[in-house]
Each structure stands twice: as C-alpha cells, then as structure tokens.
Coordinates of C-alpha atoms in Angstrom, one line a residue:
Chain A
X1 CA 56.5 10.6 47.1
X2 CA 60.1 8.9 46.5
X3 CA 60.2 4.9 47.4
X4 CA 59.1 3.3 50.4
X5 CA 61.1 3.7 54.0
X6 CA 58.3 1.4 56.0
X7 CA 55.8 -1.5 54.9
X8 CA 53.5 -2.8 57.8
X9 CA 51.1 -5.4 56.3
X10 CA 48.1 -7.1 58.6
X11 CA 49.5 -5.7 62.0
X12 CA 47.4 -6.9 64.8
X13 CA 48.4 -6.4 68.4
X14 CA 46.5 -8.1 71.1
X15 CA 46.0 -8.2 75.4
X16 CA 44.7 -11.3 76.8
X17 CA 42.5 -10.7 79.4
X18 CA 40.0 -12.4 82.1
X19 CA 37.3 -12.0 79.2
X20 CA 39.5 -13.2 77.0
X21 CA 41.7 -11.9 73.7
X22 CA 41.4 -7.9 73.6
X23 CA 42.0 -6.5 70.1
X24 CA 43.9 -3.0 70.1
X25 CA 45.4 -3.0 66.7
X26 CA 43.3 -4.9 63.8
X27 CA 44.8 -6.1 60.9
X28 CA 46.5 -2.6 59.8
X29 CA 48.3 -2.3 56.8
X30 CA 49.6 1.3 55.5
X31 CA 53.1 2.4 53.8
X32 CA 55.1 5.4 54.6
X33 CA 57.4 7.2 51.9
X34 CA 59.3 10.3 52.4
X35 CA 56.2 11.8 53.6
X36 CA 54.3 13.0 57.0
X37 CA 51.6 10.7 57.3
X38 CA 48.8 11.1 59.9
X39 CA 47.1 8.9 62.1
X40 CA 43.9 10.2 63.9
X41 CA 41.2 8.5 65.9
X42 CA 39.4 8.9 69.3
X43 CA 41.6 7.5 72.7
X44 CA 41.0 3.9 72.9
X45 CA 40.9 3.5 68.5
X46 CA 44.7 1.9 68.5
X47 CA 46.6 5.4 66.9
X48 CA 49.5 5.1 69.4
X49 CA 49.3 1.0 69.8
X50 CA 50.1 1.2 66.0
X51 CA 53.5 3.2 66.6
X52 CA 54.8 1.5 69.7
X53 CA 53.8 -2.0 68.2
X54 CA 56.2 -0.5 65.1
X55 CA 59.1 -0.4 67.4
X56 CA 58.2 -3.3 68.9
X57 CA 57.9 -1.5 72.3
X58 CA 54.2 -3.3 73.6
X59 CA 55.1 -5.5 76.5
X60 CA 54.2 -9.2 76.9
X61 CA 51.5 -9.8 77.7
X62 CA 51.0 -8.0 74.9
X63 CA 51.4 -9.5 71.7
X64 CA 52.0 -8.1 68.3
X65 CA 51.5 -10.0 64.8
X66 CA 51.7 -9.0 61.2
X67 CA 52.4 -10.2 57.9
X68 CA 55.4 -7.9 57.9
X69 CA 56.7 -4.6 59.3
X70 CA 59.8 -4.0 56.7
X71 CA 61.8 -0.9 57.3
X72 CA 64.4 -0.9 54.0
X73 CA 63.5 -4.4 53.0
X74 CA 64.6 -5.7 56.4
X75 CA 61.3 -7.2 58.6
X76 CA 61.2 -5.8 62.0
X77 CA 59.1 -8.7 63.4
X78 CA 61.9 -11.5 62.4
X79 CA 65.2 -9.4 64.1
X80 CA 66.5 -10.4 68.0
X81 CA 65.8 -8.0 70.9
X82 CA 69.8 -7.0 70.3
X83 CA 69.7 -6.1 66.9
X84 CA 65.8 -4.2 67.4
X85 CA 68.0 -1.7 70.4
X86 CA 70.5 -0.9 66.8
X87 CA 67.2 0.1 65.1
X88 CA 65.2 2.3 68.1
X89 CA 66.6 5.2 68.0
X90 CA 69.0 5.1 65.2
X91 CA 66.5 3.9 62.2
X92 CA 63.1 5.4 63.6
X93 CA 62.6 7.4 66.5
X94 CA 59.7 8.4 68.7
X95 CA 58.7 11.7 70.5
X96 CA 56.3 11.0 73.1
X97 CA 53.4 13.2 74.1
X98 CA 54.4 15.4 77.2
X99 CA 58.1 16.0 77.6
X100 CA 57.7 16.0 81.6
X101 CA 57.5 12.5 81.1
X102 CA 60.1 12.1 79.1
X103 CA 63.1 13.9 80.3
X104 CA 65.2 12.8 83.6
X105 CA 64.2 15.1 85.6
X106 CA 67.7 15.1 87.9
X107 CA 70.3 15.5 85.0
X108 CA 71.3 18.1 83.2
X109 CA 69.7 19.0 79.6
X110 CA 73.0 19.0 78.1
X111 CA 74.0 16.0 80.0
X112 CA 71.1 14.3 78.5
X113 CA 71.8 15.4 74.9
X114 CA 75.4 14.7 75.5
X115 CA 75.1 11.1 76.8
X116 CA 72.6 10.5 73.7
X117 CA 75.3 11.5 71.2
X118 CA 77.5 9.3 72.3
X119 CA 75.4 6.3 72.8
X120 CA 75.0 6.5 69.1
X121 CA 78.8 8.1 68.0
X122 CA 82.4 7.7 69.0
X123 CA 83.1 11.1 70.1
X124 CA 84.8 13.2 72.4
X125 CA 82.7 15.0 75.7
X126 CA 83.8 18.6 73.7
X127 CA 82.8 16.9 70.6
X128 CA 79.6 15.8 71.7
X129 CA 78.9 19.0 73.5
X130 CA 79.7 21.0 70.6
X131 CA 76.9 19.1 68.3
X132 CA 74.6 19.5 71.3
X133 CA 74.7 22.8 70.7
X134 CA 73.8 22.6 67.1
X135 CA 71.1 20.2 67.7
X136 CA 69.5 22.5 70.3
X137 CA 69.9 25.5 67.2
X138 CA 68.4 23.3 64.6
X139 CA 65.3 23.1 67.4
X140 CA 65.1 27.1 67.4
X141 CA 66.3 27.2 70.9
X142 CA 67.1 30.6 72.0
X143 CA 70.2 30.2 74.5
X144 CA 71.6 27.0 74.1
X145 CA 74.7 27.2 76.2
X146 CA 72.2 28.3 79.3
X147 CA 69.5 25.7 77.8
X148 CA 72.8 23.1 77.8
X149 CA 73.0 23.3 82.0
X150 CA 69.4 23.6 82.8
X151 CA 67.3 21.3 84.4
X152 CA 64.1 19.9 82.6
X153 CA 62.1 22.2 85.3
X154 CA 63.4 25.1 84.4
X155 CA 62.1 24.4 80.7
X156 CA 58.6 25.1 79.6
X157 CA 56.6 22.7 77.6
X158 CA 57.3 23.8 74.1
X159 CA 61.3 23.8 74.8
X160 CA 61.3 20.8 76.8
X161 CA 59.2 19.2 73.8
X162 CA 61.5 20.9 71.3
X163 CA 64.3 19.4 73.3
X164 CA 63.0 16.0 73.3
X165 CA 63.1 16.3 69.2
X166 CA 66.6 17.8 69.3
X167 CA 67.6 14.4 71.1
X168 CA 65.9 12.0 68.4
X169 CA 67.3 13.3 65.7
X170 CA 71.1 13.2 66.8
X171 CA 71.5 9.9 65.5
X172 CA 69.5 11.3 62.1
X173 CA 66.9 8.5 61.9
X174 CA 65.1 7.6 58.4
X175 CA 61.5 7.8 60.1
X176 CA 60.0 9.9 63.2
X177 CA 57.1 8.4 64.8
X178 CA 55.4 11.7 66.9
X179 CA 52.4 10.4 69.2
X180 CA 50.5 13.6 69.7
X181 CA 53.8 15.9 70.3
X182 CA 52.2 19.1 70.2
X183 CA 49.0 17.8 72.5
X184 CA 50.3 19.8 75.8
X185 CA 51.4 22.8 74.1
X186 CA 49.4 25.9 73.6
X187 CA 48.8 27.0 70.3
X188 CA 51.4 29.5 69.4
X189 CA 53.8 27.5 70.3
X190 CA 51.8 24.2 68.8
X191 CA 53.0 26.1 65.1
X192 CA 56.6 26.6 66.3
X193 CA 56.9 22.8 66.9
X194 CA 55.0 21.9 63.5
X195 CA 57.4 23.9 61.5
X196 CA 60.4 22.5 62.9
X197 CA 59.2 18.9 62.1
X198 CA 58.6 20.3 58.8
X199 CA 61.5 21.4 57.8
X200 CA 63.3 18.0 59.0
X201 CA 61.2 16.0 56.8
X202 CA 61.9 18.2 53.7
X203 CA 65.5 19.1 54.6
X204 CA 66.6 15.7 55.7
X205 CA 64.1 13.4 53.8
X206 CA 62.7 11.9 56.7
X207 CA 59.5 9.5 56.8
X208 CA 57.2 11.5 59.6
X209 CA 54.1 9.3 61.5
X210 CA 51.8 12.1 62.9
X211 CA 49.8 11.0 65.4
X212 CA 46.8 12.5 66.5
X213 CA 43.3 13.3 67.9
X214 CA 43.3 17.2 66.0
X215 CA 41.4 16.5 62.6
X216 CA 42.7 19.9 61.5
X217 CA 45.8 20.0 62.5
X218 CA 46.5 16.8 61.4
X219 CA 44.5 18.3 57.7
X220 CA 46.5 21.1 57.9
X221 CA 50.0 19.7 58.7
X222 CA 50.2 15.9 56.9
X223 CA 50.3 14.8 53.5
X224 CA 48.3 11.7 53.6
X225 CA 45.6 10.5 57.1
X226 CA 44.4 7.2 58.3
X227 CA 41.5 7.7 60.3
X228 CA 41.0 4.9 63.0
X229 CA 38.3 3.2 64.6
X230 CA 38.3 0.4 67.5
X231 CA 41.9 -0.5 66.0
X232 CA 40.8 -1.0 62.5
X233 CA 42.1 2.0 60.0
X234 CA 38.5 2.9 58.1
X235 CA 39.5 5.2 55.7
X236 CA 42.6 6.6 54.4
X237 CA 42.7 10.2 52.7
X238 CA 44.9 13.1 51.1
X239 CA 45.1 15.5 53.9
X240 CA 44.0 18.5 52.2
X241 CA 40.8 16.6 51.3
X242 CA 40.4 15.2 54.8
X243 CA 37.1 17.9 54.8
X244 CA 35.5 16.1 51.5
X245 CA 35.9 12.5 53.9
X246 CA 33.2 9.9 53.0
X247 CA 32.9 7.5 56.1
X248 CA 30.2 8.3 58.6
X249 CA 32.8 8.2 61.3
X250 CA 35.0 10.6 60.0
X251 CA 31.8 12.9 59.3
X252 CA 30.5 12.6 62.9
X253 CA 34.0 14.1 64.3
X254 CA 34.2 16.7 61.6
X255 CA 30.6 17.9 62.5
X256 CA 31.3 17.3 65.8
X257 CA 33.7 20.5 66.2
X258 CA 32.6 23.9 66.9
X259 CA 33.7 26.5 64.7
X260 CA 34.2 30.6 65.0
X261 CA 32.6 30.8 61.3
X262 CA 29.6 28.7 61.7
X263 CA 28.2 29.5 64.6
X264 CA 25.3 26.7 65.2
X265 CA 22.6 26.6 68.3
X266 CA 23.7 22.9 69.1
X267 CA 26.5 20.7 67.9
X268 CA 26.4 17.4 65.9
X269 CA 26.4 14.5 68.3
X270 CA 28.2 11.3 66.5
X271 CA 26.3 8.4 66.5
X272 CA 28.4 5.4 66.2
X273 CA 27.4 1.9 64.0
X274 CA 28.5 -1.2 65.4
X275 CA 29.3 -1.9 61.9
X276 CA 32.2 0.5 61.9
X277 CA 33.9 -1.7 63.9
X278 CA 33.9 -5.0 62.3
X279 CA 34.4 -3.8 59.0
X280 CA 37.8 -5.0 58.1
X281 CA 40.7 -2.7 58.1
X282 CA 41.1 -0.5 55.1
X283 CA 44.6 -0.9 53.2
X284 CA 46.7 2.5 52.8
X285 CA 49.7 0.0 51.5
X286 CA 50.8 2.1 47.8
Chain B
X1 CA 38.3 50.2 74.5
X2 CA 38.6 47.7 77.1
X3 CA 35.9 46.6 79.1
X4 CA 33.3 48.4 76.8
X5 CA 31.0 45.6 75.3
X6 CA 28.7 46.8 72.5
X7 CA 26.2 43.7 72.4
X8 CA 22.8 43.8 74.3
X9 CA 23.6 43.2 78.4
X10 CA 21.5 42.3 80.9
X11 CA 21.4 45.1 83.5
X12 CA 22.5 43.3 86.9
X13 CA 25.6 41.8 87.3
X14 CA 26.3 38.3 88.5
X15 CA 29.8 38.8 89.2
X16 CA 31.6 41.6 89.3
X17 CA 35.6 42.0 89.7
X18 CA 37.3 45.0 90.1
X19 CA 41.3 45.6 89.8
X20 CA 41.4 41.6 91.0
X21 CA 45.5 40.8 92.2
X22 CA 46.3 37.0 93.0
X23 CA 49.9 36.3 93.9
X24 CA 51.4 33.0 95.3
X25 CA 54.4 32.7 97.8
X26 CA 56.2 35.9 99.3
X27 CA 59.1 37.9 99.2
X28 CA 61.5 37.1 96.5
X29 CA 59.2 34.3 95.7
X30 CA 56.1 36.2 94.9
X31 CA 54.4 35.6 91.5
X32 CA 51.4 37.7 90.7
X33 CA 49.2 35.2 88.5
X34 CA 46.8 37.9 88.6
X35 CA 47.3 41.5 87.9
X36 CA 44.8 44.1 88.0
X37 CA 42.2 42.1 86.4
X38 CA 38.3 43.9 86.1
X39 CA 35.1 42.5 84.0
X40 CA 31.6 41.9 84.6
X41 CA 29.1 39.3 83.9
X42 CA 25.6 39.6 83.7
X43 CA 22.9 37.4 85.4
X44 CA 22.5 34.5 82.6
X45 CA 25.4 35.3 80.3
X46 CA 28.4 33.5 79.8
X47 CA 31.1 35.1 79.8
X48 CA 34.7 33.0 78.4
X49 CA 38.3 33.3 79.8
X50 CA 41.0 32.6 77.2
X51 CA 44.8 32.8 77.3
X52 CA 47.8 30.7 77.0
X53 CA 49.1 28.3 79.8
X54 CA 50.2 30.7 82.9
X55 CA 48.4 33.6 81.9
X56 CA 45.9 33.2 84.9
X57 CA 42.8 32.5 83.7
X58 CA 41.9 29.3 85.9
X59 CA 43.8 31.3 89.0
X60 CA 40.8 34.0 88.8
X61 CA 38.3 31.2 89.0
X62 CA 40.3 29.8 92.0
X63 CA 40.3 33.3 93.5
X64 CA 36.3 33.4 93.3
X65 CA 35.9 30.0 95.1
X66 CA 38.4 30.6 97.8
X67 CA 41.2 28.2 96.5
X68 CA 43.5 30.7 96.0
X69 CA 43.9 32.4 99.4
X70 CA 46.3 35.9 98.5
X71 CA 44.4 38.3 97.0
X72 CA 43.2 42.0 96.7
X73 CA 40.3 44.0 94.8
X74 CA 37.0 43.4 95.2
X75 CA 34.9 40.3 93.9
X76 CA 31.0 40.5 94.0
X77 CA 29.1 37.8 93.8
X78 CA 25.2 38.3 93.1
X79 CA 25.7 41.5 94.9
X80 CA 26.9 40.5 97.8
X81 CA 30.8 41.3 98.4
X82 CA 33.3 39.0 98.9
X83 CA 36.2 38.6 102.2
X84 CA 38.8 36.2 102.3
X85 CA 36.4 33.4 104.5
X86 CA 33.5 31.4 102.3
X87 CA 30.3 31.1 103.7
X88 CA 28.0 28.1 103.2
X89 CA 25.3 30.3 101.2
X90 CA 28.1 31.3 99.1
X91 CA 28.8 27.8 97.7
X92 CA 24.9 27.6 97.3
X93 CA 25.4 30.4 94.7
X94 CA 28.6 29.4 93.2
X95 CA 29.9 25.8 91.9
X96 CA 32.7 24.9 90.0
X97 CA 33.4 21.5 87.6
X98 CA 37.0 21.0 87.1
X99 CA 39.2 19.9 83.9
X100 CA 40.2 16.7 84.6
X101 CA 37.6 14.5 85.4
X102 CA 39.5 11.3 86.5
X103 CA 41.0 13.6 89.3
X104 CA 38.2 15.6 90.7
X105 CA 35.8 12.1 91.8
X106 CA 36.8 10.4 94.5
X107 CA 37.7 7.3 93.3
X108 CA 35.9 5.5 96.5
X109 CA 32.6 6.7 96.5
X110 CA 30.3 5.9 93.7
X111 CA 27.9 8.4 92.3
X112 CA 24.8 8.0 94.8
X113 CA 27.6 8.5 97.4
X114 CA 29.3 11.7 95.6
X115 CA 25.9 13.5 94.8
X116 CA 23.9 12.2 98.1
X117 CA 26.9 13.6 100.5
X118 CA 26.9 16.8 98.8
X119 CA 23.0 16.8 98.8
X120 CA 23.7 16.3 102.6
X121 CA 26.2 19.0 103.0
X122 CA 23.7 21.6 101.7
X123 CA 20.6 20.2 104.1
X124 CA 18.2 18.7 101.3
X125 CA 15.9 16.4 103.0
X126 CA 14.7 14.6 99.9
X127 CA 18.1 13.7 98.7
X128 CA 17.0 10.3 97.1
X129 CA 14.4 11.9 95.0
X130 CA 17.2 14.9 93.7
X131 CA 20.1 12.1 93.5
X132 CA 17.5 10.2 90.6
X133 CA 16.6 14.3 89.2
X134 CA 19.8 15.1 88.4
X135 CA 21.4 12.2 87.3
X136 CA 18.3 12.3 85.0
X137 CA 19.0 16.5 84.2
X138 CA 22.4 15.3 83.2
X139 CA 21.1 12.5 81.0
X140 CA 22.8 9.4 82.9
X141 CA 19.9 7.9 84.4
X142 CA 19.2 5.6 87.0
X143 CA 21.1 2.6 86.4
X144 CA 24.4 4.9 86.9
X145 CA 23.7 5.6 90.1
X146 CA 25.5 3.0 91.6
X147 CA 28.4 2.8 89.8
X148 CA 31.7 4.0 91.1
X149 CA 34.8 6.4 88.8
X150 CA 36.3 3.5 87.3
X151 CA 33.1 2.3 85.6
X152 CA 32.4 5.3 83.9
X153 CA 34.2 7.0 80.8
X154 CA 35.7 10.1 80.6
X155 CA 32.5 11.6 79.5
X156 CA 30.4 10.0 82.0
X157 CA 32.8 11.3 84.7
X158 CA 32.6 15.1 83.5
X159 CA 28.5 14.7 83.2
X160 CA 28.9 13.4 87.0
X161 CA 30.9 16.4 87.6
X162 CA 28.1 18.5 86.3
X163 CA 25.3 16.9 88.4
X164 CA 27.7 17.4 91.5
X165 CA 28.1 21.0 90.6
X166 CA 24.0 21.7 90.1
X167 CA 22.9 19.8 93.3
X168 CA 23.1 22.9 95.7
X169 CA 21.3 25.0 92.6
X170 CA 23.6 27.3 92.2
X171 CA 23.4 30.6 90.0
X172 CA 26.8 31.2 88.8
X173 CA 29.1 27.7 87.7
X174 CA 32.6 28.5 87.2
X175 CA 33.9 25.6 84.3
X176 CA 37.7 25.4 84.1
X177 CA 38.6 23.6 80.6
X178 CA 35.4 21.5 81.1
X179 CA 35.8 19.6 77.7
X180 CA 40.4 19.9 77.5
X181 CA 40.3 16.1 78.7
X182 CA 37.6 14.3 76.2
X183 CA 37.4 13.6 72.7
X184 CA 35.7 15.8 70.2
X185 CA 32.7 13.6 69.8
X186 CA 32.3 13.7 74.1
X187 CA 33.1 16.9 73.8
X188 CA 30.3 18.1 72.0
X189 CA 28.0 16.1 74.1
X190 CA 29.5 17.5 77.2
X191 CA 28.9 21.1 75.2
X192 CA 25.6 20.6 74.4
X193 CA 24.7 19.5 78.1
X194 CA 25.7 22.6 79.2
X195 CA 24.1 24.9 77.0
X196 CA 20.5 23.1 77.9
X197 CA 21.0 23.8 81.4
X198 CA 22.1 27.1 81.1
X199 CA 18.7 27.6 78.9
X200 CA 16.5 25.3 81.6
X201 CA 18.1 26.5 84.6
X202 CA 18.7 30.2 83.5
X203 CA 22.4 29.9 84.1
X204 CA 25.0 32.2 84.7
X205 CA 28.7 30.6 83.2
X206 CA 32.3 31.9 83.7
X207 CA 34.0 29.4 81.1
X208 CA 38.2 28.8 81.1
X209 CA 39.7 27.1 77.9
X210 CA 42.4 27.7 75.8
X211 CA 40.3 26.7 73.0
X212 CA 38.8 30.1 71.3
X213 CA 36.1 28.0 69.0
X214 CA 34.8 25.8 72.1
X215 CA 34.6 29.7 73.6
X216 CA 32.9 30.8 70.5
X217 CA 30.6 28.0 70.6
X218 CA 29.7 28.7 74.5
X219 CA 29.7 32.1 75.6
X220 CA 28.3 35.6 74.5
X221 CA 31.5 37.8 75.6
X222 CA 35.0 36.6 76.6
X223 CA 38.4 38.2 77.8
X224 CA 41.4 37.8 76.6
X225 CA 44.5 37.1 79.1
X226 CA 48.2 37.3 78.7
X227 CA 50.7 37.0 81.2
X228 CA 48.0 37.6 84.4
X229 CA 46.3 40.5 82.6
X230 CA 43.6 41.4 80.5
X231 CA 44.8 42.7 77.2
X232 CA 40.7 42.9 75.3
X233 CA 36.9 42.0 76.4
X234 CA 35.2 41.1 73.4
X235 CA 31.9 40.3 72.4
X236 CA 31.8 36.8 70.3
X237 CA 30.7 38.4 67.5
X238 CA 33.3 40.5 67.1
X239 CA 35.6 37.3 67.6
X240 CA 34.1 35.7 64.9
X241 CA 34.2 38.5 62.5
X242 CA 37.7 38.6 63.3
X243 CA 37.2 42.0 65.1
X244 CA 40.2 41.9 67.9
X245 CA 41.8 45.2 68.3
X246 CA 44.6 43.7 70.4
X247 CA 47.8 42.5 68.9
X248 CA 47.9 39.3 70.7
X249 CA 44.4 38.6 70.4
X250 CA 44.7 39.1 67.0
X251 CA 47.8 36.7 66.9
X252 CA 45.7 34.2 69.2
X253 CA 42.9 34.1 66.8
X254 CA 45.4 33.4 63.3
X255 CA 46.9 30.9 65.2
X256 CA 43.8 28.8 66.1
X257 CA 42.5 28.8 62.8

C-alpha cells in the first residue's frame, strides 16, 4: 500500500430524536491507501452512515463530528458547502446500491453520461459524446452507440449498475465509495461488476470503500475489512484472513452461513453480547 | 438425464407439473416466463427452484397459487388436478410466504388481526386459542400478539409471515426467497424455523432463491432454471459434490462459490 488518500479519525454521526441523541456512527477511525477496503456489518450497524457522513451527504438533523476526515491533507469537515460540491464527484465518488434509483428515468443514458462530462469538463456535445462512448467500453458495455440512446428501462440491472460506474469515473476520482453495488445483481453478473472495479483500482490507482453485508465476497474481493457493530468498527482484518477472525461477532455471522461443503442439520444462531456494543471503536488508522 | 433423481423418493407426489407454460400479455406483447416446465415433488420433500432474475422460477410458484392467470399443462396438487379457478380447500392445502416481508403485512392490522382474520377466513372456531399456538410454533410468543408491522423487525415480520401461512394447516408451502430480505444472522433463524416445522408438521416445501447454499441447506432435490426452462433436476448431493451435468449449472455453481 502506497501513502494515504483518506484519514477519518473519531467520526461520530448522530440523530436527535424524541428519546433523545441516537448514535449511528461511533467514534470510527480507519485509513484508506491505494487499496479496496471493505466495510461489512448487519443493516442498522452504521456501514453506509460511515460513507455518506464521508461526503458529508447526512442531512440536518443529522449531525456528523470527527477529529478529522483529511482527503490529501485537506480536512473535509472544515471546507464550505461550495467548495465540498468541487470534491463530490470529482475527488471521491459514490455508487449507490440499486441503479433504478439512481438513474433519471426520463432522459436518455447518453444524455445522462453526456451532461456528467461536462459538468466536470469544458468540452464540446461531440466531444463529450465521443468519451461517453469510451466510458461505457471501459464498463464492458456491449453496444454503446444503442446503450448511448436507451432509456434506463430498457437496461437490466447489471448494465444500468455498470452504467452508473461508467458515470463516476468520468471525472476520474482518487477514491470510490461502493455501498453494496453488486447487492441487486445476480451472481454472474455480481463477478462481471467486481472485476471491472478491479481493474480501475489497479489500472488507475484508485482508493476503493467496499461496502457490504456479503462476508465472502467482501473476503474474496478486498484487501483489508472492518467489521461493524451498532456503529462502532470491532475488528479490522486482512481480507484473506477474514475466515481466521477472532471477535465473537464476526464468528456468529461466519457460522451463521450455510454452506454446499458442510452440510449441517441446523445452523449456528448468533447470540449477541451487549458488550459488543459499548466496546469502544477499534482503530484501522495505519 | 433430466428429471431422473437417483436419491431415495417417497412414492406419492405432492405436486406434480407437467409441460407447465406461463406467459404474460398477448400478441406481440406475449412473454412466456414459463416454458415447458415438468418436475415432481414428493409428499414431505423439499424440492428448491434456482435460477437467475427472469428465469421464472417465482412465476411457477405464482402459477400454482392462481396469481398468474395464463397458463397451460397440468398442475396437481395432492392428487387432485388443477383449472384456472381456486377453490377454498385448495388454499387449505397450499400456502405461500413471500420475499419481502415489509410488503406482504398489512401495515394496519396487527398480528392478532392478520392471523385471527385468516383463522376466520378458513372457519376455525377456536381462533383465540390457535392465534396464541402459532405465534408460539413460530417462537414469537404472546406478548407479540398485539403489535402491529412497524414494531416488529425484518425477522419478526417474515416469522409472522410463516404463522400466517401455517394457520389453515396446509400440506404443501410454496417460499419465494423467504430469507433474500434479512441478514445472515436472521436468516439462519428464519432457516432453522422452517426446517423444525417441516420435521413437526411433516411438511412438504417448494423453495425459490437465487442463493444455491441457502438451497443446499434446505431442500433434498432442486431444479435448475434459465431463461423460463429447466435446464437439470438434481439431487443436493450431487450439488454439493459438484455433480451438475449442465453447462450453466455448472457455471452457476463456480460462480456462487
């Protein structure tokens, strides 16, 4: 791992509510180099709190503190709404989980692309269009010029989702926050995705947040895994050692999945220690 | 070798479907979701469904409880034949619990009123005594009886579901993704639910999910579907051995391990 793109120290984010403060995020701290780094835990444990609160995207009344979030030595949490629009999007970008959502669904996909491209470049409609085209090849998109006047109904999930990555990386961001991209796609097409990812982070040296609720995918696809609980990270692992984990909680999961080669009458049931979650949050700062 | 299980079988059939066509809209719009589609299942096996997005599999378990109206073949339930009208005895035989469980409870009624009206529907008498049963048989317990959706988690929801789906004691439950929507510690749970009943109630399961180890896990034999057909029935152990003869189930399996 070369150098350090992203620094998040202490990040808490927090909901008031009628019963009072609500805790998502607890005191998170982790690095990210040039690496894919995956976050995992159970809905409701913080996993996509912690990327949105990155780009600063949680709404007030939402409120998000930390120590620091430094992306090239610059803190996120100190710039002005005006100069945070200059880094979404250009300096880290997000894929969300189900591109239905994502995409308008009344314009064009080229349209889409093409407005995207020149939000972020000076360029000409044939210019624009003509690096569309490339973007959508990078993707392994069959067709493009066809794909270019589509409409996001016409796509199925794996190319609309594949789509949605062509668009972040257009303005070639440093870091890629995915929040469970490959959740609504079936499994064939799950390993097309992957490998496209892959070979953005090697090929353009691109910091990758992974995140999750697959234990093996996320062992099979990242480099390093934070596992998190009730919005505290509780333990932080190599992924290909993710099976060898120590805490209970990332036990009870892992025995918690069937499997074809062991079959087994019944399945582990995770039993859950209140202590898990006021432990305090376990560092994966390097 | 389709269709030709080599594992032990119990001798009558449950369900039986035979060259099974489903099709939405007409004319020019017509899509068969269903093409030609045969297998048996035996009185208290399980017998899995697996396939990509679109290739049919939930549109077959649609077909069986009447929610898919255009169809053709034959469809034989505990050995009576099936038309294109339901009858009330049928849903005695046959229940179904959906994938989604924050979309298939009505968000009004709370559990006493979701379990006692079907209770009602089916002309129990002693609904208050089965209401307390089975939210007991599903381990919730009294003190969730009066709770409505919102109150409940996801896994609460599907085990709700589950007790709606027993009340008329049916033979045959039809689960579509019953475990797609939770969290792998719910999930197995949710898994290990079912399988008691099966064992207590001497249940017969047709189980939908695209996920061939939650398959492996639940059911003795499975089919394999692609684009609205069958391409392979296989018995489980041969899945596990990583026995498919079929190209794409062969592809399906490298790709989910």
């Amino acid at each position: 791992m070369m150098g350090t793109l992203l620094d998040v120290e202490n990040l808490w984010v927090k909901f008031p509510s009628r019963n009072g403060v609500f805790d998502a995020v607890r005191g998170v701290s982790f690095t990210l180099g040039r690496e894919r780094l995956g976050i995992v835990g159970e809905s409701g444990s913080g996993k996509s709190m912690t990327g949105r609160a990155i780009l600063r995207l949680i709404r007030p009344p939402g409120i998000v503190e930390a120590a620091q979030i430094s992306l090239d030595g610059v803190d996120l949490m100190k710039l002005s709404e005006k100069d945070m629009r200059a880094v979404r999007g250009q300096k880290i970008s997000m894929v969300m989980q189900d591109p239905k959502f994502s995409l308008n669904p009344v314009m064009t996909i080229g349209d889409q692309i093409i407005e995207a491209y020149r939000l972020h470049n000076s360029a000409t409609k044939a210019q624009a269009y003509k690096k569309s085209l490339e973007m959508l090849e990078a993707v392994s998109i069959r067709d493009p010029e066809r794909v270019m006047r589509a409409y996001p109904h016409e796509m199925s999930g794996g190319m609309g989702q594949r789509i949605m990555i062509a668009m972040m990386l257009i303005p070639n961001p440093e870091i890629l926050i995915a929040d469970e991209p490959t959740s609504a796609l079936d499994v064939s097409v799950q390993r097309q995705v992957l490998d496209i990812m892959d070979k953005l982070v090697k090929e353009r040296g691109m910091g990758l947040i992974f995140i999750s609720h697959d234990l093996n995918l996320v062992a099979d696809f990242c480099d390093r895994v934070l596992i998190m609980y009730a919005g505290r990270i509780v333990e932080v692992c190599e992924a290909d050692k993710l099976h060898e984990a120590q805490h209970p909680y990332t036990r009870g999961l892992l025995n918690s999945l069937p499997r074809l080669d062991m079959p087994r009458d019944r399945l582990a049931v995770l039993q859950r220690d209140p202590e898990w979650s006021v432990a305090p949050s376990v560092s994966a700062r390097l | 070798m389709v269709g030709r299980p080599k594992c032990e079988r119990p001798v009558v059939n449950m369900l039986e479907i035979d060259n099974l066509n489903v099709w939405f809209g007409k004319h020019r719009d017509r899509v068969d979701a269903v093409k030609g589609a045969s297998f048996t299942v035996g009185q208290g096996e399980s017998f899995g469904l697996v396939g990509e997005s679109g290739s049919g599999k939930s549109t077959i378990l649609r077909a069986i409880t009447g929610l898919a109206p255009l169809w053709s073949g034959g469809m034989i339930v505990d050995g009576q034949p099936l038309d294109h009208r339901r009858k009330r005895a049928f849903f005695k035989t046959v229940q179904m619990v959906f994938q989604d469980p924050y979309a298939s409870l009505h968000p009004r009624h709370s559990v006493d009123q979701v379990l006692g009206e079907t209770l009602h529907l089916h002309g129990f008498s002693d609904i208050d005594a089965r209401v307390v049963k089975l939210l007991d048989d599903v381990g919730l317990g009294q003190k969730f009886r009066f709770r409505y959706p919102h109150q409940l988690s996801g896994g609460q929801r599907q085990r709700v579901a589950i007790a709606r789906a027993l009340a008329p004691e049916p033979h045959l439950l039809l689960l579509d993704e019953p475990t797609s929507a939770l969290d792998v510690s719910v999930q197995a749970e949710i898994l290990n639910l079912l399988v008691d009943l099966r064992a207590s109630r001497g249940l017969t399961y047709l189980m939908v999910s695209h996920d061939l180890s939650v398959v492996g896990h639940m059911c003795d034999r499975l089919a394999v579907m692609k684009d609205g057909e069958i391409v392979e029935v296989l018995a489980v152990d041969a899945l596990r051995a990583m026995k498919a003869s079929h190209p794409y189930s062969k592809h399906l399996l490298e790709a989910s391990l």
